[in-house]
PDB file of C-alpha atoms in Angstrom:
ATOM      1  CA  MET A   1      45.971-138.284-117.554  1.00  0.00           C
ATOM      2  CA  LYS A   2      43.994-135.959-115.294  1.00  0.00           C
ATOM      3  CA  LYS A   3      44.314-138.484-112.519  1.00  0.00           C
ATOM      4  CA  ASN A   4      48.078-138.524-112.873  1.00  0.00           C
ATOM      5  CA  ARG A   5      48.212-134.698-112.670  1.00  0.00           C
ATOM      6  CA  LYS A   6      46.118-134.739-109.541  1.00  0.00           C
ATOM      7  CA  ASN A   7      48.371-137.262-107.922  1.00  0.00           C
ATOM      8  CA  LEU A   8      51.398-135.211-108.867  1.00  0.00           C
ATOM      9  CA  ALA A   9      49.879-132.141-107.323  1.00  0.00           C
ATOM     10  CA  LEU A  10      49.154-134.026-104.150  1.00  0.00           C
ATOM     11  CA  LEU A  11      52.711-135.262-104.005  1.00  0.00           C
ATOM     12  CA  LEU A  12      54.066-131.737-104.483  1.00  0.00           C
ATOM     13  CA  LEU A  13      51.737-130.450-101.752  1.00  0.00           C
ATOM     14  CA  ALA A  14      52.864-133.175 -99.405  1.00  0.00           C
ATOM     15  CA  ALA A  15      56.504-132.469-100.152  1.00  0.00           C
ATOM     16  CA  SER A  16      55.927-128.802 -99.528  1.00  0.00           C
ATOM     17  CA  LEU A  17      54.238-129.530 -96.217  1.00  0.00           C
ATOM     18  CA  LEU A  18      57.050-131.827 -95.194  1.00  0.00           C
ATOM     19  CA  ALA A  19      59.659-129.196 -96.068  1.00  0.00           C
ATOM     20  CA  GLY A  20      57.817-126.565 -94.003  1.00  0.00           C
ATOM     21  CA  CYS A  21      57.614-128.852 -91.046  1.00  0.00           C
ATOM     22  CA  ALA A  22      61.317-129.627 -91.354  1.00  0.00           C
ATOM     23  CA  GLY A  23      62.165-125.900 -91.543  1.00  0.00           C
ATOM     24  CA  GLN A  24      59.969-125.139 -88.593  1.00  0.00           C
ATOM     25  CA  SER A  25      61.565-127.965 -86.673  1.00  0.00           C
ATOM     26  CA  ASN A  26      65.014-126.737 -87.573  1.00  0.00           C
ATOM     27  CA  SER A  27      64.002-123.195 -86.616  1.00  0.00           C
ATOM     28  CA  GLN A  28      62.599-124.380 -83.317  1.00  0.00           C
ATOM     29  CA  SER A  29      65.738-126.439 -82.741  1.00  0.00           C
ATOM     30  CA  SER A  30      67.883-123.430 -83.588  1.00  0.00           C
ATOM     31  CA  GLN A  31      65.821-121.247 -81.313  1.00  0.00           C
ATOM     32  CA  SER A  32      66.004-123.843 -78.588  1.00  0.00           C
ATOM     33  CA  SER A  33      69.789-124.110 -79.056  1.00  0.00           C
ATOM     34  CA  GLN A  34      70.107-120.323 -79.018  1.00  0.00           C
ATOM     35  CA  ALA A  35      67.981-120.150 -75.898  1.00  0.00           C
ATOM     36  CA  LYS A  36      70.141-122.758 -74.244  1.00  0.00           C
ATOM     37  CA  SER A  37      73.261-120.845 -75.286  1.00  0.00           C
ATOM     38  CA  GLU A  38      71.825-117.635 -73.938  1.00  0.00           C
ATOM     39  CA  LYS A  39      70.914-119.361 -70.700  1.00  0.00           C
ATOM     40  CA  LYS A  40      74.451-120.732 -70.437  1.00  0.00           C
ATOM     41  CA  ALA A  41      75.875-117.252 -71.091  1.00  0.00           C
ATOM     42  CA  GLU A  42      73.526-115.790 -68.525  1.00  0.00           C
ATOM     43  CA  SER A  43      74.515-118.515 -66.106  1.00  0.00           C
ATOM     44  CA  LYS A  44      78.214-117.830 -66.703  1.00  0.00           C
ATOM     45  CA  ALA A  45      77.657-114.072 -66.354  1.00  0.00           C
ATOM     46  CA  SER A  46      75.690-114.698 -63.229  1.00  0.00           C
ATOM     47  CA  SER A  47      78.481-116.919 -61.895  1.00  0.00           C
ATOM     48  CA  LYS A  48      81.097-114.302 -62.768  1.00  0.00           C
ATOM     49  CA  SER A  49      78.990-111.604 -61.143  1.00  0.00           C
ATOM     50  CA  ALA A  50      78.530-113.734 -58.052  1.00  0.00           C
ATOM     51  CA  ALA A  51      82.263-114.433 -57.965  1.00  0.00           C
ATOM     52  CA  LYS A  52      83.030-110.744 -58.337  1.00  0.00           C
ATOM     53  CA  SER A  53      80.485-109.951 -55.660  1.00  0.00           C
ATOM     54  CA  ALA A  54      81.972-112.585 -53.383  1.00  0.00           C
ATOM     55  CA  ALA A  55      85.491-111.301 -54.085  1.00  0.00           C
ATOM     56  CA  SER A  56      84.378-107.739 -53.497  1.00  0.00           C
ATOM     57  CA  SER A  57      82.676-108.808 -50.305  1.00  0.00           C
ATOM     58  CA  ALA A  58      85.807-110.642 -49.220  1.00  0.00           C
ATOM     59  CA  VAL A  59      87.989-107.599 -49.976  1.00  0.00           C
ATOM     60  CA  SER A  60      85.522-105.367 -48.196  1.00  0.00           C
ATOM     61  CA  SER A  61      85.476-107.733 -45.262  1.00  0.00           C
ATOM     62  CA  THR A  62      89.280-107.854 -45.235  1.00  0.00           C
ATOM     63  CA  LYS A  63      89.469-104.063 -45.384  1.00  0.00           C
ATOM     64  CA  SER A  64      86.880-103.808 -42.654  1.00  0.00           C
ATOM     65  CA  SER A  65      88.790-106.298 -40.510  1.00  0.00           C
ATOM     66  CA  SER A  66      92.044-104.467 -41.235  1.00  0.00           C
ATOM     67  CA  SER A  67      90.399-101.143 -40.406  1.00  0.00           C
ATOM     68  CA  GLN A  68      88.963-102.557 -37.199  1.00  0.00           C
ATOM     69  CA  ALA A  69      92.345-104.067 -36.291  1.00  0.00           C
ATOM     70  CA  SER A  70      94.047-100.751 -37.081  1.00  0.00           C
ATOM     71  CA  SER A  71      91.468 -98.882 -34.989  1.00  0.00           C
ATOM     72  CA  LYS A  72      91.950-101.307 -32.093  1.00  0.00           C
ATOM     73  CA  SER A  73      95.737-100.981 -32.404  1.00  0.00           C
ATOM     74  CA  ALA A  74      95.471 -97.185 -32.488  1.00  0.00           C
ATOM     75  CA  ALA A  75      93.155 -97.247 -29.495  1.00  0.00           C
ATOM     76  CA  LYS A  76      95.550 -99.496 -27.577  1.00  0.00           C
ATOM     77  CA  SER A  77      98.485 -97.272 -28.544  1.00  0.00           C
ATOM     78  CA  ALA A  78      96.595 -94.151 -27.463  1.00  0.00           C
ATOM     79  CA  ALA A  79      95.588 -95.795 -24.210  1.00  0.00           C
ATOM     80  CA  SER A  80      99.179 -96.925 -23.599  1.00  0.00           C
ATOM     81  CA  SER A  81     100.459 -93.434 -24.400  1.00  0.00           C
ATOM     82  CA  ALA A  82      97.894 -91.892 -22.068  1.00  0.00           C
ATOM     83  CA  VAL A  83      98.889 -94.279 -19.271  1.00  0.00           C
ATOM     84  CA  SER A  84     102.588 -93.574 -19.910  1.00  0.00           C
ATOM     85  CA  SER A  85     101.938 -89.836 -19.959  1.00  0.00           C
ATOM     86  CA  THR A  86      99.946 -90.080 -16.751  1.00  0.00           C
ATOM     87  CA  LYS A  87     102.723 -92.078 -15.077  1.00  0.00           C
ATOM     88  CA  SER A  88     105.342 -89.589 -16.314  1.00  0.00           C
ATOM     89  CA  SER A  89     103.297 -86.632 -15.098  1.00  0.00           C
ATOM     90  CA  SER A  90     102.729 -88.372 -11.792  1.00  0.00           C
ATOM     91  CA  SER A  91     106.463 -89.118 -11.479  1.00  0.00           C
ATOM     92  CA  GLN A  92     107.395 -85.514 -12.326  1.00  0.00           C
ATOM     93  CA  ALA A  93     104.830 -84.184  -9.898  1.00  0.00           C
ATOM     94  CA  SER A  94     106.165 -86.538  -7.232  1.00  0.00           C
ATOM     95  CA  SER A  95     109.770 -85.421  -7.905  1.00  0.00           C
ATOM     96  CA  LYS A  96     108.785 -81.746  -7.800  1.00  0.00           C
ATOM     97  CA  SER A  97     106.831 -82.326  -4.616  1.00  0.00           C
ATOM     98  CA  ALA A  98     109.807 -84.107  -3.028  1.00  0.00           C
ATOM     99  CA  ALA A  99     112.204 -81.357  -4.121  1.00  0.00           C
ATOM    100  CA  SER A 100     109.800 -78.707  -2.856  1.00  0.00           C
ATOM    101  CA  SER A 101     109.422 -80.516   0.469  1.00  0.00           C
ATOM    102  CA  SER A 102     113.217 -80.805   0.757  1.00  0.00           C
ATOM    103  CA  GLN A 103     113.660 -77.100   0.029  1.00  0.00           C
ATOM    104  CA  ARG A 104     110.991 -76.207   2.582  1.00  0.00           C
ATOM    105  CA  ALA A 105     112.718 -78.444   5.147  1.00  0.00           C
ATOM    106  CA  ASP A 106     116.064 -76.760   4.431  1.00  0.00           C
ATOM    107  CA  VAL A 107     114.577 -73.265   4.756  1.00  0.00           C
ATOM    108  CA  ASN A 108     112.708 -74.246   7.909  1.00  0.00           C
ATOM    109  CA  ARG A 109     115.917 -75.576   9.507  1.00  0.00           C
ATOM    110  CA  MET A 110     117.819 -72.329   8.959  1.00  0.00           C
ATOM    111  CA  GLY A 111     114.769 -70.370  10.063  1.00  0.00           C
ATOM    112  CA  THR A 112     114.275 -72.483  13.177  1.00  0.00           C
ATOM    113  CA  LEU A 113     117.905 -72.250  14.270  1.00  0.00           C
ATOM    114  CA  THR A 114     118.048 -68.500  13.552  1.00  0.00           C
ATOM    115  CA  SER A 115     114.886 -67.918  15.589  1.00  0.00           C
ATOM    116  CA  GLN A 116     116.499 -69.726  18.514  1.00  0.00           C
ATOM    117  CA  LEU A 117     119.659 -67.647  18.063  1.00  0.00           C
ATOM    118  CA  ARG A 118     117.714 -64.392  18.197  1.00  0.00           C
ATOM    119  CA  VAL A 119     116.475 -65.372  21.642  1.00  0.00           C
ATOM    120  CA  LYS A 120     119.980 -66.226  22.817  1.00  0.00           C
ATOM    121  CA  LEU A 121     121.687 -63.232  21.154  1.00  0.00           C
ATOM    122  CA  PRO A 122     119.155 -60.388  21.186  1.00  0.00           C
ATOM    123  CA  GLY A 123     120.016 -57.390  19.039  1.00  0.00           C
ATOM    124  CA  MET A 124     122.662 -59.176  16.934  1.00  0.00           C
ATOM    125  CA  LEU A 125     122.312 -58.985  13.134  1.00  0.00           C
ATOM    126  CA  LEU A 126     121.863 -62.531  11.749  1.00  0.00           C
ATOM    127  CA  PRO A 127     121.505 -63.941   8.203  1.00  0.00           C
ATOM    128  CA  ALA A 128     118.218 -65.583   7.243  1.00  0.00           C
ATOM    129  CA  ALA A 129     119.887 -67.600   4.431  1.00  0.00           C
ATOM    130  CA  ASP A 130     122.598 -70.209   5.004  1.00  0.00           C
ATOM    131  CA  GLY A 131     124.256 -69.394   1.650  1.00  0.00           C
ATOM    132  CA  LEU A 132     124.760 -73.070   0.804  1.00  0.00           C
ATOM    133  CA  GLY A 133     124.267 -74.754  -2.544  1.00  0.00           C
ATOM    134  CA  GLN A 134     123.807 -78.140  -0.867  1.00  0.00           C
ATOM    135  CA  GLY A 135     123.858 -79.691   2.604  1.00  0.00           C
ATOM    136  CA  SER A 136     121.247 -77.354   4.101  1.00  0.00           C
ATOM    137  CA  SER A 137     119.360 -80.270   5.650  1.00  0.00           C
ATOM    138  CA  ASN A 138     122.434 -81.034   7.814  1.00  0.00           C
ATOM    139  CA  LEU A 139     123.128 -77.409   8.733  1.00  0.00           C
ATOM    140  CA  ASN A 140     124.393 -77.029  12.293  1.00  0.00           C
ATOM    141  CA  ILE A 141     124.969 -73.877  14.349  1.00  0.00           C
ATOM    142  CA  ARG A 142     126.800 -73.218  17.577  1.00  0.00           C
ATOM    143  CA  TYR A 143     127.653 -69.926  19.275  1.00  0.00           C
ATOM    144  CA  THR A 144     129.617 -68.319  22.076  1.00  0.00           C
ATOM    145  CA  SER A 145     128.642 -65.124  23.856  1.00  0.00           C
ATOM    146  CA  SER A 146     130.264 -62.667  26.283  1.00  0.00           C
ATOM    147  CA  SER A 147     129.855 -59.048  27.277  1.00  0.00           C
ATOM    148  CA  SER A 148     132.305 -57.960  24.574  1.00  0.00           C
ATOM    149  CA  GLN A 149     131.425 -60.180  21.623  1.00  0.00           C
ATOM    150  CA  ASN A 150     129.162 -62.819  20.089  1.00  0.00           C
ATOM    151  CA  VAL A 151     130.489 -65.481  17.690  1.00  0.00           C
ATOM    152  CA  VAL A 152     128.276 -67.773  15.574  1.00  0.00           C
ATOM    153  CA  TYR A 153     129.701 -70.825  13.778  1.00  0.00           C
ATOM    154  CA  TYR A 154     127.905 -72.327  10.756  1.00  0.00           C
ATOM    155  CA  SER A 155     128.811 -75.850   9.628  1.00  0.00           C
ATOM    156  CA  VAL A 156     127.464 -78.871   7.743  1.00  0.00           C
ATOM    157  CA  GLY A 157     127.594 -82.184   9.582  1.00  0.00           C
ATOM    158  CA  ASN A 158     126.622 -85.795   8.953  1.00  0.00           C
ATOM    159  CA  SER A 159     123.271 -85.210  10.600  1.00  0.00           C
ATOM    160  CA  PRO A 160     121.231 -82.257  11.916  1.00  0.00           C
ATOM    161  CA  LEU A 161     121.974 -81.449  15.547  1.00  0.00           C
ATOM    162  CA  ALA A 162     120.368 -79.174  18.096  1.00  0.00           C
ATOM    163  CA  LEU A 163     121.616 -75.600  18.473  1.00  0.00           C
ATOM    164  CA  ASN A 164     124.940 -75.576  20.382  1.00  0.00           C
ATOM    165  CA  ASP A 165     125.163 -79.359  20.564  1.00  0.00           C
ATOM    166  CA  SER A 166     128.653 -80.194  21.884  1.00  0.00           C
ATOM    167  CA  ARG A 167     129.384 -82.411  18.852  1.00  0.00           C
ATOM    168  CA  ILE A 168     129.218 -79.402  16.486  1.00  0.00           C
ATOM    169  CA  ALA A 169     132.584 -78.153  17.834  1.00  0.00           C
ATOM    170  CA  SER A 170     134.338 -80.964  15.923  1.00  0.00           C
ATOM    171  CA  GLU A 171     132.860 -79.805  12.573  1.00  0.00           C
ATOM    172  CA  LYS A 172     134.767 -77.373  10.354  1.00  0.00           C
ATOM    173  CA  PRO A 173     132.726 -74.183   9.989  1.00  0.00           C
ATOM    174  CA  TYR A 174     132.075 -72.911   6.484  1.00  0.00           C
ATOM    175  CA  ALA A 175     131.257 -69.457   7.901  1.00  0.00           C
ATOM    176  CA  VAL A 176     131.882 -67.553  11.153  1.00  0.00           C
ATOM    177  CA  LEU A 177     129.975 -64.383  12.057  1.00  0.00           C
ATOM    178  CA  THR A 178     131.410 -62.189  14.830  1.00  0.00           C
ATOM    179  CA  GLU A 179     129.941 -59.129  16.540  1.00  0.00           C
ATOM    180  CA  LYS A 180     132.300 -57.010  18.646  1.00  0.00           C
ATOM    181  CA  LYS A 181     130.249 -54.821  20.943  1.00  0.00           C
ATOM    182  CA  ASN A 182     130.757 -51.243  22.123  1.00  0.00           C
ATOM    183  CA  VAL A 183     133.811 -50.607  19.961  1.00  0.00           C
ATOM    184  CA  ALA A 184     135.445 -47.203  20.503  1.00  0.00           C
ATOM    185  CA  ASP A 185     137.636 -47.216  17.350  1.00  0.00           C
ATOM    186  CA  ALA A 186     136.034 -49.246  14.549  1.00  0.00           C
ATOM    187  CA  SER A 187     138.669 -48.313  11.940  1.00  0.00           C
ATOM    188  CA  SER A 188     141.352 -50.303  13.734  1.00  0.00           C
ATOM    189  CA  LEU A 189     139.297 -53.467  13.282  1.00  0.00           C
ATOM    190  CA  ILE A 190     137.933 -52.849   9.805  1.00  0.00           C
ATOM    191  CA  ASN A 191     141.258 -52.319   7.959  1.00  0.00           C
ATOM    192  CA  TYR A 192     139.833 -50.189   5.150  1.00  0.00           C
ATOM    193  CA  GLN A 193     142.354 -49.433   2.367  1.00  0.00           C
ATOM    194  CA  GLU A 194     142.390 -46.011   0.723  1.00  0.00           C
ATOM    195  CA  PRO A 195     142.756 -45.993  -3.091  1.00  0.00           C
ATOM    196  CA  LYS A 196     146.443 -46.344  -4.073  1.00  0.00           C
ATOM    197  CA  THR A 197     148.307 -44.062  -6.468  1.00  0.00           C
ATOM    198  CA  GLY A 198     151.579 -44.485  -8.318  1.00  0.00           C
ATOM    199  CA  LEU A 199     151.056 -48.233  -8.803  1.00  0.00           C
ATOM    200  CA  PRO A 200     150.409 -50.228 -12.028  1.00  0.00           C
ATOM    201  CA  ALA A 201     146.755 -49.916 -13.057  1.00  0.00           C
ATOM    202  CA  VAL A 202     144.703 -53.046 -13.771  1.00  0.00           C
ATOM    203  CA  LYS A 203     141.368 -52.942 -15.597  1.00  0.00           C
ATOM    204  CA  ILE A 204     138.897 -55.119 -13.704  1.00  0.00           C
ATOM    205  CA  ALA A 205     135.755 -54.131 -15.633  1.00  0.00           C
ATOM    206  CA  SER A 206     134.851 -51.574 -18.293  1.00  0.00           C
ATOM    207  CA  ASN A 207     134.308 -48.899 -15.636  1.00  0.00           C
ATOM    208  CA  VAL A 208     136.390 -50.239 -12.735  1.00  0.00           C
ATOM    209  CA  THR A 209     140.176 -49.993 -12.471  1.00  0.00           C
ATOM    210  CA  GLY A 210     142.339 -51.216  -9.635  1.00  0.00           C
ATOM    211  CA  THR A 211     145.989 -51.124  -8.688  1.00  0.00           C
ATOM    212  CA  GLU A 212     148.447 -53.967  -8.248  1.00  0.00           C
ATOM    213  CA  GLU A 213     151.551 -54.350  -6.094  1.00  0.00           C
ATOM    214  CA  GLY A 214     153.776 -57.169  -4.921  1.00  0.00           C
ATOM    215  CA  ALA A 215     155.046 -57.836  -1.416  1.00  0.00           C
ATOM    216  CA  ALA A 216     156.384 -60.783   0.579  1.00  0.00           C
ATOM    217  CA  GLY A 217     155.835 -63.378  -2.139  1.00  0.00           C
ATOM    218  CA  SER A 218     152.271 -62.217  -2.868  1.00  0.00           C
ATOM    219  CA  THR A 219     150.516 -59.950  -5.358  1.00  0.00           C
ATOM    220  CA  TYR A 220     147.777 -57.630  -4.080  1.00  0.00           C
ATOM    221  CA  LEU A 221     145.085 -56.279  -6.383  1.00  0.00           C
ATOM    222  CA  GLN A 222     142.923 -53.489  -4.898  1.00  0.00           C
ATOM    223  CA  PHE A 223     139.866 -51.558  -6.076  1.00  0.00           C
ATOM    224  CA  ASN A 224     137.361 -49.333  -4.265  1.00  0.00           C
ATOM    225  CA  GLN A 225     133.594 -48.982  -4.551  1.00  0.00           C
ATOM    226  CA  GLY A 226     131.729 -46.444  -2.409  1.00  0.00           C
ATOM    227  CA  GLN A 227     132.521 -46.968   1.269  1.00  0.00           C
ATOM    228  CA  TRP A 228     134.189 -50.319   0.564  1.00  0.00           C
ATOM    229  CA  SER A 229     137.753 -51.300  -0.255  1.00  0.00           C
ATOM    230  CA  PHE A 230     138.362 -54.665  -1.949  1.00  0.00           C
ATOM    231  CA  VAL A 231     141.756 -56.385  -1.743  1.00  0.00           C
ATOM    232  CA  VAL A 232     142.611 -59.724  -3.398  1.00  0.00           C
ATOM    233  CA  ARG A 233     145.831 -61.495  -2.415  1.00  0.00           C
ATOM    234  CA  ALA A 234     147.421 -64.127  -4.690  1.00  0.00           C
ATOM    235  CA  SER A 235     150.389 -66.323  -3.816  1.00  0.00           C
ATOM    236  CA  ASN A 236     153.297 -65.974  -6.253  1.00  0.00           C
ATOM    237  CA  VAL A 237     154.807 -69.221  -4.944  1.00  0.00           C
ATOM    238  CA  GLN A 238     151.656 -71.124  -5.944  1.00  0.00           C
ATOM    239  CA  GLY A 239     151.477 -69.333  -9.294  1.00  0.00           C
ATOM    240  CA  GLN A 240     148.162 -67.647  -8.485  1.00  0.00           C
ATOM    241  CA  LYS A 241     146.784 -64.633 -10.347  1.00  0.00           C
ATOM    242  CA  PRO A 242     144.556 -62.099  -8.533  1.00  0.00           C
ATOM    243  CA  LEU A 243     142.627 -60.695 -11.518  1.00  0.00           C
ATOM    244  CA  PRO A 244     140.083 -63.538 -12.088  1.00  0.00           C
ATOM    245  CA  THR A 245     139.191 -63.529  -8.383  1.00  0.00           C
ATOM    246  CA  ALA A 246     138.904 -59.718  -8.369  1.00  0.00           C
ATOM    247  CA  GLN A 247     136.551 -59.846 -11.363  1.00  0.00           C
ATOM    248  CA  LYS A 248     134.370 -62.456  -9.636  1.00  0.00           C
ATOM    249  CA  LEU A 249     134.408 -60.382  -6.448  1.00  0.00           C
ATOM    250  CA  LEU A 250     133.245 -57.271  -8.290  1.00  0.00           C
ATOM    251  CA  ALA A 251     130.454 -59.256 -10.026  1.00  0.00           C
ATOM    252  CA  LEU A 252     129.196 -60.623  -6.683  1.00  0.00           C
ATOM    253  CA  TYR A 253     129.218 -57.142  -5.179  1.00  0.00           C
ATOM    254  CA  GLN A 254     127.198 -55.796  -8.113  1.00  0.00           C
ATOM    255  CA  GLN A 255     124.744 -58.702  -7.843  1.00  0.00           C
ATOM    256  CA  TYR A 256     124.213 -58.959  -4.061  1.00  0.00           C
ATOM    257  CA  GLY A 257     125.543 -55.727  -2.601  1.00  0.00           C
ATOM    258  CA  LEU A 258     126.924 -55.453   0.944  1.00  0.00           C
ATOM    259  CA  PRO A 259     125.476 -54.318   4.306  1.00  0.00           C
ATOM    260  CA  ASP A 260     124.685 -50.645   4.777  1.00  0.00           C
ATOM    261  CA  THR A 261     127.450 -48.936   6.692  1.00  0.00           C
ATOM    262  CA  ALA A 262     128.188 -45.311   7.562  1.00  0.00           C
ATOM    263  CA  ALA A 263     131.855 -46.138   8.183  1.00  0.00           C
ATOM    264  CA  LYS A 264     134.451 -47.176   5.644  1.00  0.00           C
ATOM    265  CA  SER A 265     134.498 -50.967   5.442  1.00  0.00           C
ATOM    266  CA  SER A 266     136.553 -53.713   3.826  1.00  0.00           C
ATOM    267  CA  VAL A 267     136.534 -56.980   1.875  1.00  0.00           C
ATOM    268  CA  GLN A 268     139.668 -59.117   1.796  1.00  0.00           C
ATOM    269  CA  VAL A 269     139.943 -62.325  -0.244  1.00  0.00           C
ATOM    270  CA  ASP A 270     142.802 -64.802  -0.536  1.00  0.00           C
ATOM    271  CA  VAL A 271     142.772 -66.653  -3.868  1.00  0.00           C
ATOM    272  CA  GLY A 272     141.635 -70.254  -3.491  1.00  0.00           C
ATOM    273  CA  GLU A 273     138.609 -71.735  -1.727  1.00  0.00           C
ATOM    274  CA  SER A 274     138.599 -74.838   0.454  1.00  0.00           C
ATOM    275  CA  LEU A 275     136.493 -76.146   3.306  1.00  0.00           C
ATOM    276  CA  GLY A 276     137.511 -74.496   6.560  1.00  0.00           C
ATOM    277  CA  SER A 277     139.898 -72.052   4.871  1.00  0.00           C
ATOM    278  CA  LEU A 278     137.684 -69.008   5.581  1.00  0.00           C
ATOM    279  CA  ASN A 279     139.605 -67.074   2.889  1.00  0.00           C
ATOM    280  CA  THR A 280     136.935 -64.372   2.489  1.00  0.00           C
ATOM    281  CA  VAL A 281     136.800 -61.744   5.247  1.00  0.00           C
ATOM    282  CA  ILE A 282     134.172 -58.958   5.207  1.00  0.00           C
ATOM    283  CA  THR A 283     134.240 -56.350   7.998  1.00  0.00           C
ATOM    284  CA  TRP A 284     131.917 -53.389   8.590  1.00  0.00           C
ATOM    285  CA  ALA A 285     130.470 -51.211  11.371  1.00  0.00           C
ATOM    286  CA  LYS A 286     126.861 -50.991  12.510  1.00  0.00           C
ATOM    287  CA  GLY A 287     126.108 -48.588  15.347  1.00  0.00           C
ATOM    288  CA  SER A 288     128.592 -49.214  18.123  1.00  0.00           C
ATOM    289  CA  SER A 289     129.320 -52.760  16.928  1.00  0.00           C
ATOM    290  CA  VAL A 290     131.808 -54.049  14.386  1.00  0.00           C
ATOM    291  CA  TYR A 291     130.722 -57.137  12.435  1.00  0.00           C
ATOM    292  CA  GLN A 292     132.952 -59.553  10.598  1.00  0.00           C
ATOM    293  CA  LEU A 293     131.946 -62.508   8.426  1.00  0.00           C
ATOM    294  CA  LYS A 294     134.555 -65.072   7.412  1.00  0.00           C
ATOM    295  CA  ALA A 295     133.610 -67.722   4.851  1.00  0.00           C
ATOM    296  CA  HIS A 296     135.272 -70.456   2.818  1.00  0.00           C
ATOM    297  CA  SER A 297     133.337 -69.296  -0.273  1.00  0.00           C
ATOM    298  CA  THR A 298     133.055 -65.671  -1.376  1.00  0.00           C
ATOM    299  CA  GLU A 299     129.654 -66.313  -2.988  1.00  0.00           C
ATOM    300  CA  THR A 300     128.354 -67.957   0.200  1.00  0.00           C
ATOM    301  CA  ALA A 301     129.427 -64.903   2.185  1.00  0.00           C
ATOM    302  CA  PHE A 302     127.596 -62.507  -0.139  1.00  0.00           C
ATOM    303  CA  LYS A 303     124.425 -64.631  -0.080  1.00  0.00           C
ATOM    304  CA  MET A 304     124.409 -64.696   3.714  1.00  0.00           C
ATOM    305  CA  LEU A 305     124.985 -60.940   4.028  1.00  0.00           C
ATOM    306  CA  LYS A 306     122.241 -60.238   1.503  1.00  0.00           C
ATOM    307  CA  SER A 307     119.750 -61.784   3.954  1.00  0.00           C
ATOM    308  CA  LEU A 308     121.156 -60.088   7.048  1.00  0.00           C
ATOM    309  CA  ASN A 309     118.620 -58.535   9.436  1.00  0.00           C
TER     310      ASN A 309
END
């Protein structure tokens, strides 16, 4: 009986030992499985992290490449703009230089011809400006001289010619300056008009009023300023009106003035300007001489007289 109890105890002990070993084995297996699972999770996380890192690196690289490309494009654009600006500035400078050179050449031509005239016609008043808006580079001058008068003809030709070249005589002058010497009665040549009374008044400017009268198919509008009388003639047949021309005439006088004169002097203008018409006639006295400038353009005449010396 005792022997059987002992054997039973041994069997129970063995079973207990076997159960412990099995639990430990299962625990180890579970731990091993958990470890493997954790390793797999870590591996996946690591893979995801690496993928994210790679993606981030790729994005960063793309951005960097894009930024570099943008910088290069901006640099090229700036360089192109700078080159374009430089070319434009160079072109503008070249144009200004050419225009300046042309203007200097025009001024030098008038100056050169006038200097030659002063030698040929000593003591005569001459304009330093040609009064032209264009064509100065082809300015030509010829003159005639006698004991009683000097006459200077200003014209624009197809090419610049020497002073008094015979070919200039075939060109239509745009202005003619005459000096009559040793004149005993200047008034007979000047044709100054005293202010008129008893005629219809015409307002030319806020402070200038003239008078108007008709005769022989024309209308004459007259006003006076200082020592000068101004008369504008308009053709009724051609439907011309004298007022616009009179207003322009007054404006030019106020802008440029006229030569100093102790005697009463005159300005006469026929409405309408055309090459060779010489419709503006300005006459005044200086010393014992009487000067007269005829011009196809009233503005040209005033510009020339402004530079007279």
